[in-house]
Coordinates of C-alpha atoms and ligand atoms in Angstrom, one line a residue:
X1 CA -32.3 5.8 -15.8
X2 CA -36.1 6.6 -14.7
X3 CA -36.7 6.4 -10.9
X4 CA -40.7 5.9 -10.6
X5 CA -41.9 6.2 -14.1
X6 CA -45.6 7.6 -13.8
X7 CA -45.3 7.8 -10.1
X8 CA -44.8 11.2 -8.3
X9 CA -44.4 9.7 -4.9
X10 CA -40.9 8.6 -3.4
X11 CA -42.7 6.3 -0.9
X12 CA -41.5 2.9 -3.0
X13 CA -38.7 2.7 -5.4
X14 CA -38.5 1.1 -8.9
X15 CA -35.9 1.9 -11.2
X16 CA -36.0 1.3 -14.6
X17 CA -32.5 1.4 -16.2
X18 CA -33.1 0.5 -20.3
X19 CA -30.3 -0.2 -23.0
X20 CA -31.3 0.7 -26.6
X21 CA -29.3 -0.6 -29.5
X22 CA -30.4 -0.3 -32.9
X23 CA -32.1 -3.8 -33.0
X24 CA -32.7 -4.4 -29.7
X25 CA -33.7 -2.9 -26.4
X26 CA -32.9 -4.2 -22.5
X27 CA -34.3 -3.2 -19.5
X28 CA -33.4 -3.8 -15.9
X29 CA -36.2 -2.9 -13.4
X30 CA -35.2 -2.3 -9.6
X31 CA -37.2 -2.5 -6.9
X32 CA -37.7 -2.2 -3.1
X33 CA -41.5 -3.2 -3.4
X34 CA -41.6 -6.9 -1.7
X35 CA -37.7 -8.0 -1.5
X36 CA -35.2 -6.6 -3.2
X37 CA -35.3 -7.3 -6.8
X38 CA -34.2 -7.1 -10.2
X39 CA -36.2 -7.8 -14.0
X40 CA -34.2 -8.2 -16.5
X41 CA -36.2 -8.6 -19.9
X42 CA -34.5 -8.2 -23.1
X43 CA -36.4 -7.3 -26.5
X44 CA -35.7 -7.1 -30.1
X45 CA -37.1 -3.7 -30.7
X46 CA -35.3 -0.9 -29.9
X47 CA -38.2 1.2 -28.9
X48 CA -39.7 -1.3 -26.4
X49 CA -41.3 0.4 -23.7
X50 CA -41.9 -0.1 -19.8
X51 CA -45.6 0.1 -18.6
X52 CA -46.6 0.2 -15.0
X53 CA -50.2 0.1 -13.9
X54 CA -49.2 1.6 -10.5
X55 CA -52.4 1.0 -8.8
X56 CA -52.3 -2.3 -9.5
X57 CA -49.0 -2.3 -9.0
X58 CA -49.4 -1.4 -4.8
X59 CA -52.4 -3.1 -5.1
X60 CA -52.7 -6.7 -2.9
X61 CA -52.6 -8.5 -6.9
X62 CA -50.5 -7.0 -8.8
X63 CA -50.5 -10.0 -11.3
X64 CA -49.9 -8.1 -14.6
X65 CA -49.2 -4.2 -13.3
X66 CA -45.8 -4.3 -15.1
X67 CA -45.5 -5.3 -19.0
X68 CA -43.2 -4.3 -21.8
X69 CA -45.0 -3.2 -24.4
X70 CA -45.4 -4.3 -27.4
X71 CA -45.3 -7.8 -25.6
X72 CA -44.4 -9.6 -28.5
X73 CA -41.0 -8.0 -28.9
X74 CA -40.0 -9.8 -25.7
X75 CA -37.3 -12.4 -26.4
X76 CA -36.0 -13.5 -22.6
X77 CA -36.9 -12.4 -18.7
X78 CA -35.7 -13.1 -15.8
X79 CA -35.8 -11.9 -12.3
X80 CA -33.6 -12.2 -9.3
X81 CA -34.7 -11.5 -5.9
X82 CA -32.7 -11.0 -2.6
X83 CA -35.0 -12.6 -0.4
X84 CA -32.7 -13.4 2.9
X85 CA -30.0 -12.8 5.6
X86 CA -29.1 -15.2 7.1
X87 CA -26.5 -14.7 10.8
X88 CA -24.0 -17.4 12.1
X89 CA -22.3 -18.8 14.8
X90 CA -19.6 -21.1 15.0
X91 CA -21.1 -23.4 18.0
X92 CA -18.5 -25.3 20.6
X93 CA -18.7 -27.9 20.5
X94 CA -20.2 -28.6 16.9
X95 CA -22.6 -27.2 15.1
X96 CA -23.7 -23.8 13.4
X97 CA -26.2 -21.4 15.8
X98 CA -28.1 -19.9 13.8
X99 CA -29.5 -16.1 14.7
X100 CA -33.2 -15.1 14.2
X101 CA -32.8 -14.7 10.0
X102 CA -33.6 -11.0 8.5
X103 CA -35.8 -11.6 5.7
X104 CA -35.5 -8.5 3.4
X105 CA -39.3 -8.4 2.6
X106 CA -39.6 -6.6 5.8
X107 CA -37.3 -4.1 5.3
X108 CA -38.0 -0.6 5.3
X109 CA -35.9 1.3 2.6
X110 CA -35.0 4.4 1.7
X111 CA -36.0 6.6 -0.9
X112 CA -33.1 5.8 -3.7
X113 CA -34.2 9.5 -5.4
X114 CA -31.7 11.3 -3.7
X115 CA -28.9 8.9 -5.2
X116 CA -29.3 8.5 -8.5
X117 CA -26.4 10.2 -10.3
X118 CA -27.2 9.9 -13.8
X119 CA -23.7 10.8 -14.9
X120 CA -22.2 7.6 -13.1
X121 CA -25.2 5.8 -14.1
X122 CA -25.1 4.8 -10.2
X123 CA -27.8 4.4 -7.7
X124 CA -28.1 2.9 -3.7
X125 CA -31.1 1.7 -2.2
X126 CA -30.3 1.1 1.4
X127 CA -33.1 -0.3 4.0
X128 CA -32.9 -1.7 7.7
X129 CA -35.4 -3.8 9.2
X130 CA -38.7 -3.0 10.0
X131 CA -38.3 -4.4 12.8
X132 CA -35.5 -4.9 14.9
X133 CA -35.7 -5.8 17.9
X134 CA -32.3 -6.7 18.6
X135 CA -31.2 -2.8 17.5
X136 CA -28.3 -4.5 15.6
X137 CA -29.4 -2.1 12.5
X138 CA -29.1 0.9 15.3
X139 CA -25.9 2.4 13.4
X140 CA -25.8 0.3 10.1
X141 CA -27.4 -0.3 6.8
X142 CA -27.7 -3.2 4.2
X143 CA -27.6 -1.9 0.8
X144 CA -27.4 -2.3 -2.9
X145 CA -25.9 -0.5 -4.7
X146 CA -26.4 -0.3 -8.7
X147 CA -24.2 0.7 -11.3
X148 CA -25.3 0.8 -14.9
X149 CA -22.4 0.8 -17.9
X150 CA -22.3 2.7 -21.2
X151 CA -19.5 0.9 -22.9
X152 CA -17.4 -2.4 -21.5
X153 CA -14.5 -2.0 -19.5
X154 CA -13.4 -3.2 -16.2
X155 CA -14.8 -2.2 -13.1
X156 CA -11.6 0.5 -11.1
X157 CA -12.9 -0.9 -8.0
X158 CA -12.1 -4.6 -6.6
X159 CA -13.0 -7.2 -7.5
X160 CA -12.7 -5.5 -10.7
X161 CA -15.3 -7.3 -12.5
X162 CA -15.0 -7.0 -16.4
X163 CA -18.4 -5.7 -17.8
X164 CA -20.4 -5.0 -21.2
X165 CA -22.4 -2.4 -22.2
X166 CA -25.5 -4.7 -21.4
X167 CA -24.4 -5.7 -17.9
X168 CA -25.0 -4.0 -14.9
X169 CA -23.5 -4.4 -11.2
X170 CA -25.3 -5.0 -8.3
X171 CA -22.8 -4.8 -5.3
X172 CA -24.3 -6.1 -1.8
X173 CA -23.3 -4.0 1.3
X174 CA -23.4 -4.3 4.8
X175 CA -21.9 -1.3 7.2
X176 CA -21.8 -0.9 10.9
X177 CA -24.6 -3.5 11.2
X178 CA -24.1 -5.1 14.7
X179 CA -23.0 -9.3 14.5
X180 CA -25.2 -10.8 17.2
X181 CA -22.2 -13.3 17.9
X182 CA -18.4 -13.1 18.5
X183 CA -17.9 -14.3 15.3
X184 CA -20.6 -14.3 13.0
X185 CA -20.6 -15.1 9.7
X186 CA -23.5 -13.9 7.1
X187 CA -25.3 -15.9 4.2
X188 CA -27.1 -13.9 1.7
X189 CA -29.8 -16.1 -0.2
X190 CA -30.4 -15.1 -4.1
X191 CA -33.3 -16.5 -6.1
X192 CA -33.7 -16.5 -9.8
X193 CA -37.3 -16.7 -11.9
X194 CA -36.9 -18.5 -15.1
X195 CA -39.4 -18.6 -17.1
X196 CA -40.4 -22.5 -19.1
X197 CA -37.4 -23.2 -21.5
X198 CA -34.4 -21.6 -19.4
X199 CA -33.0 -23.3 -16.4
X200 CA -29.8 -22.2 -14.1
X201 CA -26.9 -23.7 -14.0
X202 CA -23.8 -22.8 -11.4
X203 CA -20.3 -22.8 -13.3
X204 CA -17.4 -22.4 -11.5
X205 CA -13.6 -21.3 -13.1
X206 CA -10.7 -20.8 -12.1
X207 CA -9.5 -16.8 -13.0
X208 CA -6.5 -16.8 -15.2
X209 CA -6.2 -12.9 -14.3
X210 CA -4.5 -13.2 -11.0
X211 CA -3.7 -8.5 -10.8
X212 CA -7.1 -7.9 -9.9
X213 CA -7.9 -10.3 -7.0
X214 CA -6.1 -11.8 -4.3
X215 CA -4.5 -15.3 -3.9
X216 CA -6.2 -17.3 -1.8
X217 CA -3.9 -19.5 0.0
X218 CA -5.3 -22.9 -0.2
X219 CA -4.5 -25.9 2.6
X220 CA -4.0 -29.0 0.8
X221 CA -1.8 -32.0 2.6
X222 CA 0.4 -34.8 1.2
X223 CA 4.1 -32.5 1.5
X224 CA 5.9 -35.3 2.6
X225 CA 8.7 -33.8 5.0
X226 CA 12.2 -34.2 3.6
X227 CA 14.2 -37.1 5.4
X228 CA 10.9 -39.1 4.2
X229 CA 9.2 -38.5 7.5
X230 CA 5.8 -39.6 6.3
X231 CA 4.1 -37.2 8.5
X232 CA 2.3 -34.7 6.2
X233 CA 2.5 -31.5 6.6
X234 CA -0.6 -28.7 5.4
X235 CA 1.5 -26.7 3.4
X236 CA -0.2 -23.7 2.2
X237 CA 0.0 -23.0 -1.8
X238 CA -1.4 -20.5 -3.7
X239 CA -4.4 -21.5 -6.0
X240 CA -6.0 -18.9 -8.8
X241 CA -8.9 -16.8 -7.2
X242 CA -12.4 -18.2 -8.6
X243 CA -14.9 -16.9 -11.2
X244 CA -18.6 -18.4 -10.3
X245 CA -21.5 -18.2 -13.1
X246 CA -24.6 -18.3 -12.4
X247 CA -26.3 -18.6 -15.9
X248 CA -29.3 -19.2 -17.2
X249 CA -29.4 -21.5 -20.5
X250 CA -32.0 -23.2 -22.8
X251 CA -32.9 -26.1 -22.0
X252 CA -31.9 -28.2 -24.7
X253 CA -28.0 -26.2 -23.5
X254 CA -28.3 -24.4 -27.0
X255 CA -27.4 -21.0 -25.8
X256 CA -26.7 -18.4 -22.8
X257 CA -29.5 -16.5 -22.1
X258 CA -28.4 -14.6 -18.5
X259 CA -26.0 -14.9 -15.9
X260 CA -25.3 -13.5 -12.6
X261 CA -21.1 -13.4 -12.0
X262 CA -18.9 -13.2 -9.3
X263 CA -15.4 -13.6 -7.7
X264 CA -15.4 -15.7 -4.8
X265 CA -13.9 -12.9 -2.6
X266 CA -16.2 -10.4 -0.7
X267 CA -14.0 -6.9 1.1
X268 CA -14.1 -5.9 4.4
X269 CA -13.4 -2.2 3.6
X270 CA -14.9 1.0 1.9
X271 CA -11.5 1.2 0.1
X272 CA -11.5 -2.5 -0.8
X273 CA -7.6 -3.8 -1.3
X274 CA -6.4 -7.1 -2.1
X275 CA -5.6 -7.9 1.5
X276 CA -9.0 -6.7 2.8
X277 CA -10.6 -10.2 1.0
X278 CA -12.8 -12.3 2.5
X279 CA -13.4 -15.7 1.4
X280 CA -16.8 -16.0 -0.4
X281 CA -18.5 -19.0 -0.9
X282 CA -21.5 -20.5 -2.9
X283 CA -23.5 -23.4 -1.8
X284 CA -25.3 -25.6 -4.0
X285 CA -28.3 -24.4 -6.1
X286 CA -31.1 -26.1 -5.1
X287 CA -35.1 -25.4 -6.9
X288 CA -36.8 -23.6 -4.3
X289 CA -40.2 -25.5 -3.5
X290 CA -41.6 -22.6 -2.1
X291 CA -43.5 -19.9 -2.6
X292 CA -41.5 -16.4 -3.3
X293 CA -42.3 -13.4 -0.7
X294 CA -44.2 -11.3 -2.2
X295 CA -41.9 -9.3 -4.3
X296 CA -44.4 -7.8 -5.7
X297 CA -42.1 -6.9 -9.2
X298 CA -42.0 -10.3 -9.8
X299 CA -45.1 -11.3 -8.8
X300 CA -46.5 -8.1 -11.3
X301 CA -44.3 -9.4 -14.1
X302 CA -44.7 -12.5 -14.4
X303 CA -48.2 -13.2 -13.1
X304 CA -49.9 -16.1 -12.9
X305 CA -47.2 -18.3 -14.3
X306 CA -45.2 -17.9 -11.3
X307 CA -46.8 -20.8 -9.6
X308 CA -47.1 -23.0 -12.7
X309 CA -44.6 -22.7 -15.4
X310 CA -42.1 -20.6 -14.0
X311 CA -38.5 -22.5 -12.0
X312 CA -37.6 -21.1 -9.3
X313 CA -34.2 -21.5 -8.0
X314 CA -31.9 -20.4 -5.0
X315 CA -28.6 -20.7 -3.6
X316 CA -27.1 -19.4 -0.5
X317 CA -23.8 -17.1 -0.6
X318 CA -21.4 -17.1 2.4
X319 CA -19.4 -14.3 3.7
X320 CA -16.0 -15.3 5.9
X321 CA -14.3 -18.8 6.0
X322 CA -12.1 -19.7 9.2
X323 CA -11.3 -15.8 9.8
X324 CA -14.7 -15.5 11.5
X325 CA -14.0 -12.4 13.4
X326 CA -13.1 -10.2 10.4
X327 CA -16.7 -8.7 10.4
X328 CA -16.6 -8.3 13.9
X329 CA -13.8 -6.2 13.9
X330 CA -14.4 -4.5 10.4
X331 CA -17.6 -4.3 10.7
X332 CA -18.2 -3.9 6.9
X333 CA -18.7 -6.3 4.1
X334 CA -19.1 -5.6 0.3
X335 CA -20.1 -8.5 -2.0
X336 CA -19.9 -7.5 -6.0
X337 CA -22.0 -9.6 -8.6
X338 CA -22.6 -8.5 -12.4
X339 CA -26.3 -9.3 -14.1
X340 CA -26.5 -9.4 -17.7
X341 CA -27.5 -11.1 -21.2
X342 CA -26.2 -13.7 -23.2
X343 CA -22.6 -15.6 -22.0
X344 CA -20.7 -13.6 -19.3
X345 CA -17.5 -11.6 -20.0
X346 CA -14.8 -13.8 -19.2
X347 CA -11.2 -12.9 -18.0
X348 CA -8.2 -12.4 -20.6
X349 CA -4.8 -12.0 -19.1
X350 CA -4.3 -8.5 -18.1
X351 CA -1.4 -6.2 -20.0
X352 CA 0.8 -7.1 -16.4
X353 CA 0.1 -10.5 -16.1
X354 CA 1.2 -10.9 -19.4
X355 CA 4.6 -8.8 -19.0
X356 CA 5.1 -11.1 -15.8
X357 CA 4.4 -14.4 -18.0
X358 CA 7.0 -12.9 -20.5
X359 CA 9.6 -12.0 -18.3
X360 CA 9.3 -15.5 -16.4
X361 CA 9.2 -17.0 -19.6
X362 CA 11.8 -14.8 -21.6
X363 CA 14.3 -14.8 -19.4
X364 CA 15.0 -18.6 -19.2
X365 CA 14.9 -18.2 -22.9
X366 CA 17.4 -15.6 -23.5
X367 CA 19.7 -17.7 -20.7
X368 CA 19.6 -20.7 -23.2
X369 CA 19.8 -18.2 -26.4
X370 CA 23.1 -16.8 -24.3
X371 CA 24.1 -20.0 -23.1
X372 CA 24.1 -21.5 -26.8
X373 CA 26.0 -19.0 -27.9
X374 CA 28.7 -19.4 -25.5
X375 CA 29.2 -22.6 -26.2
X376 CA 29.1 -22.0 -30.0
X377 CA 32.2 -19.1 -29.2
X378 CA 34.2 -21.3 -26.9
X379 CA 33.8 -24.2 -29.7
X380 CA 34.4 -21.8 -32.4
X381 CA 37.8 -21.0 -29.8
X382 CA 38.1 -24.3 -29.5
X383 CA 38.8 -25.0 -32.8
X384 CA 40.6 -22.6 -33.9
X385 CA 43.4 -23.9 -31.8
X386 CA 43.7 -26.8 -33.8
X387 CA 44.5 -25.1 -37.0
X388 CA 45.1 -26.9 -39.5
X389 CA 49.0 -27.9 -39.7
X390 CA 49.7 -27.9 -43.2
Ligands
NAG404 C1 -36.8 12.7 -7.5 O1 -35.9 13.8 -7.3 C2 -36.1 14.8 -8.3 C3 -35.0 15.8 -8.1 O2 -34.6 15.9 -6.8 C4 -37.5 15.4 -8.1 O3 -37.7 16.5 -9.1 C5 -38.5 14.3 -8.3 O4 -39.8 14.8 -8.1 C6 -38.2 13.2 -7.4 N1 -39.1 12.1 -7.8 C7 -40.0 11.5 -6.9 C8 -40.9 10.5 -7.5 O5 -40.0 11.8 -5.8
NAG405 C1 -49.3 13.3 -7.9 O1 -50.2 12.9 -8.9 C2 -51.6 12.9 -8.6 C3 -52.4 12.4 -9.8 O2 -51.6 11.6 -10.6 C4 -52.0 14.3 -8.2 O3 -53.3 14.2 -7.7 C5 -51.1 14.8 -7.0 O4 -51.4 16.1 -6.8 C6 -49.6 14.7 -7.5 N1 -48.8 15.0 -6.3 C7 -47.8 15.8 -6.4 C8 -47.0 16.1 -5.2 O5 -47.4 16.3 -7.5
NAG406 C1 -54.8 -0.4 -13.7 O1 -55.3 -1.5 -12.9 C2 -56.6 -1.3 -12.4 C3 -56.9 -2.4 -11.4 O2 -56.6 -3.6 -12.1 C4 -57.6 -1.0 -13.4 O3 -58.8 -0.8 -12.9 C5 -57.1 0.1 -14.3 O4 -58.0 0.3 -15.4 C6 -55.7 -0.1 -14.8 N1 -55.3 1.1 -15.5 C7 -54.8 1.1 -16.7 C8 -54.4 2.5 -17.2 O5 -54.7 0.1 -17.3
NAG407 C1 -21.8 11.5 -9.9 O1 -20.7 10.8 -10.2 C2 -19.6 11.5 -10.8 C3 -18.6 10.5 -11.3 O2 -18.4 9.5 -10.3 C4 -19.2 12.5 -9.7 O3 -18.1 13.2 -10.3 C5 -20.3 13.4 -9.3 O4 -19.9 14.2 -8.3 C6 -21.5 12.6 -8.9 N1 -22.6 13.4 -8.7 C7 -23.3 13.5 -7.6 C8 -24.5 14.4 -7.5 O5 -23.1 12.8 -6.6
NAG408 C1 -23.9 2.9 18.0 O1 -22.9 4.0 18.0 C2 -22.8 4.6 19.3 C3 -21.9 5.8 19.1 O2 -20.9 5.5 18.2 C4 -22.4 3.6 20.3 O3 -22.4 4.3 21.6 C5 -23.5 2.5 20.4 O4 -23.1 1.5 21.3 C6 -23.6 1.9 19.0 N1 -24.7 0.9 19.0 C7 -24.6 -0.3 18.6 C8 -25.8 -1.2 18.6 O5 -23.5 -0.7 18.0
NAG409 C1 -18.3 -13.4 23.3 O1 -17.1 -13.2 24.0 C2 -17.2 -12.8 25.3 C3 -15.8 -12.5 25.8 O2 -14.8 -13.1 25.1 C4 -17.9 -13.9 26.1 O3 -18.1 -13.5 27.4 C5 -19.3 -14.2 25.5 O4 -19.9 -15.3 26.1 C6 -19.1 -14.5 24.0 N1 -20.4 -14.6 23.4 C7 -20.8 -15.6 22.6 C8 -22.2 -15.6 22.1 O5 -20.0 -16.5 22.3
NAG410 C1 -33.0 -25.1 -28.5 O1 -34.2 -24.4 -28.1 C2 -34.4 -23.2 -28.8 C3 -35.7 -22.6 -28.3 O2 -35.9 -22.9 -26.9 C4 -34.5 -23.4 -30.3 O3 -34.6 -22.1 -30.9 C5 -33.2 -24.0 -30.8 O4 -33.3 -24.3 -32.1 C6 -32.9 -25.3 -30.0 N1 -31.6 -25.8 -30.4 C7 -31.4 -27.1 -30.6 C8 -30.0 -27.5 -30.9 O5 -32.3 -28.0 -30.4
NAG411 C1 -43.3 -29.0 -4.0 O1 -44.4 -28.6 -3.1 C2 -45.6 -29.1 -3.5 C3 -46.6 -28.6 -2.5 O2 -46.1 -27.6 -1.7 C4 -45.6 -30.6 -3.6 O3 -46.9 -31.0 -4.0 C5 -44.6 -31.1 -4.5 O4 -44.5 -32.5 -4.5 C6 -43.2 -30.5 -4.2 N1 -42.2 -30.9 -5.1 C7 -41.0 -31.3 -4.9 C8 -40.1 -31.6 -6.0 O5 -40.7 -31.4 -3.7
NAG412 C1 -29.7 -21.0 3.0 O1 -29.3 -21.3 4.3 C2 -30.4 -21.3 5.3 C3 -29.8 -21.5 6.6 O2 -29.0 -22.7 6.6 C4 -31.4 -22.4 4.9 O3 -32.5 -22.3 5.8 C5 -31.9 -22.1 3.5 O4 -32.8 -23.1 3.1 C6 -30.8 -22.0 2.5 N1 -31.2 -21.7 1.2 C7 -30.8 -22.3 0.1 C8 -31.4 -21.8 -1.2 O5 -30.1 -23.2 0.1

């Protein structure tokens, strides 16, 4: 972990976190410069390097301040930029009221110096507007906070996300941030640079690993009432919690290149239990027609071909479902998503899940095992009081 390679001054922040292995090399690059981003380029040389051209780099065209170098050992990039916050209102009698939006390029942000702890591999870059007129940022922050991994594992905190070695995870925070409604719900919008050949894709699955997250209790209607009332009733059951996958493939589907991974459940604490969930919810990607801010990472990275040959695409995350008011009473909101290479990790059944599954399992088994043998005995009985009369 570097924080401001080449740079003495803590007045920006860029954060190169690199991954060698002995054919290959991955860096992530984090940065407050623009909006929030993230660069994920992955080489096939284990001694690839970052360059920064800092001048250019805080320059007004920064097209081509940041490069890997030697160029040609780059195999994939891709960036993802946290570009807005959106603020909600349920509105009587219909309809969503929207709050003026907080777009994240005008944030001011801290230096992220002072938490870097290279033994944790962690680091937090926390920013609040640069303006706020409302003073809703008065006692709160929005923050990200990075966490690099050595080795793959599972994350100890929820959502306990499973991670490799090449993964890192980014987890989205909002604390003591005033809601500008009774019960306002917040969107966070996510964008993702692919360059020609690689486009996104959301996958959605449903987690077989049900220890780790909660149950989301799902509405569904067609229980007929017994006495064959047809009147339905919404009969709550549970369903498994869900896995969503933003990846990034070839175009011809060939192969995984990135993805960005999360559980549809945000928390609403700092000590985030099962029954602190809040519903989480993804709405459709769409290819963003616009222009990005000027994140100026991206823009350094990938140049010119940011307006040509480059796909840009977005998708809006939603924090709170019905229970509008959880924010307003918690007033906290964690969101966890992993970045990495190649396919994402995906959920096996957990050691517990598996002695559940084997005790629901076994013991109907070892009832019929029992049962047979019973009935074997009282046959065997049975017989035996017919001997034979001879
Ligand atoms: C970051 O912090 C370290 C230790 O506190 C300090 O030596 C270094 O100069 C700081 N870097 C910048 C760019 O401010
Ligand atoms: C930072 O570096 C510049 C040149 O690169 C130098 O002039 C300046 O004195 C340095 N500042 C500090 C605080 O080290
Ligand atoms: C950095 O960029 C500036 C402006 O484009 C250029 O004048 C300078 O030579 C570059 N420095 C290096 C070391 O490439
Ligand atoms: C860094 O993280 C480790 C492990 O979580 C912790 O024990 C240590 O106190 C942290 N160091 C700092 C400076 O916060
Ligand atoms: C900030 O906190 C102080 C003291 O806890 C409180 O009096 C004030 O109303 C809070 N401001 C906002 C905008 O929540
Ligand atoms: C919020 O609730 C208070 C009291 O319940 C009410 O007076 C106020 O109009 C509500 N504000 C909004 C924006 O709904
Ligand atoms: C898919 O495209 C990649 C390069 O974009 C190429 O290497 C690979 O062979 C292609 N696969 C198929 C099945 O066409
Ligand atoms: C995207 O925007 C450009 C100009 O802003 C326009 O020419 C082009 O048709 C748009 N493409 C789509 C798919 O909407
Ligand atoms: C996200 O939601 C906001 C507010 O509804 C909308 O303006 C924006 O276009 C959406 N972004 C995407 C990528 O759907």
């Amino acid at each position: 972990m570097q924080y401001n390679p080449g740079w003495n001054s803590s007045s920006v922040n860029l954060l190169h976190v690199w991954a060698a292995g002995p054919r290959d090399s991955l860096h992530y690059v984090w940065s407050s410069i623009g909006a929030p981003a993230v660069l994920l380029v992955a080489t096939q040389s284990p001694s690839s390097a970052l360059r920064v051209n800092w001048t250019q780099l805080l320059s007004p065209s920064p097209a081509g301040a940041i490069w890997i170098d030697p160029p040609d050992s780059v195999v994939y990039s891709t960036a993802v930029v946290f570009t807005k916050l959106f603020e909600f209102s349920e509105a009587k009698p219909s309809g969503e009221l929207f709050y003026p939006t907080y777009d994240l390029a005008e944030f001011s942000w801290d230096s992220l110096n002072h938490t870097l702890n290279h033994t944790a591999l962690t680091a937090e870059l926390s920013g609040v507007p640069a303006n706020d007129p409302g003073g809703g940022f008065s006692n709160g922050s929005l923050a990200f906070r990075v966490t690099a991994y050595e080795g793959q594992g599972r994350e100890g905190r929820l959502p306990s996300l499973l991670h490799t070695a090449d993964s890192s995870q980014l987890e989205f925070l909002l604390a003591g941030v005033a809601p500008r409604g009774n019960s306002s719900r917040f969107v966070l919008e996510v964008a993702t640079v692919e360059e020609a050949g690689a486009v996104r894709r959301l996958r959605s699955q449903r987690s077989i690993d049900d220890e780790y997250t909660p149950t989301i209790f799902e509405v569904s209607e067609g229980w007929p009432r017994a006495g064959g009332d047809p009147a339905v009733l919404p009969c709550p059951h549970p369903v498994p919690p869900q896995v969503l996958s933003l990846v990034a493939e070839s175009q011809n589907g060939s192969s995984t290149l990135g993805f960005l991974q999360w559980k549809a459940t945000a928390y609403g604490s700092r000590h985030p239990r099962r029954e602190d969930g809040i519903q989480c919810r993804a709405q459709g990607l769409q290819v963003a027609n616009w222009t990005l801010p000027v994140s100026s990472i991206v823009q350094a990275y990938f140049g010119d071909s940011l307006g040509s040959t480059c796909t840009i695409s977005a998708l809006n995350v939603s924090f709170g479902g019905e229970e509008g008011e959880v924010y307003q009473e918690k007033r906290y909101l964690s969101w966890s998503v992993l970045l990495g290479f190649g396919e994402p990790p995906r959920d096996t059944f957990s050691p517990l899940v598996i002695s559940i599954t084997a005790v629901a399992l076994g013991t109907p088994l070892a009832m019929l095992l029992l049962g047979s043998c019973l009935v074997l005995l009282a046959q065997r009985r049975r017989y035996s009081e017919y001997e034979p009369i001879n």
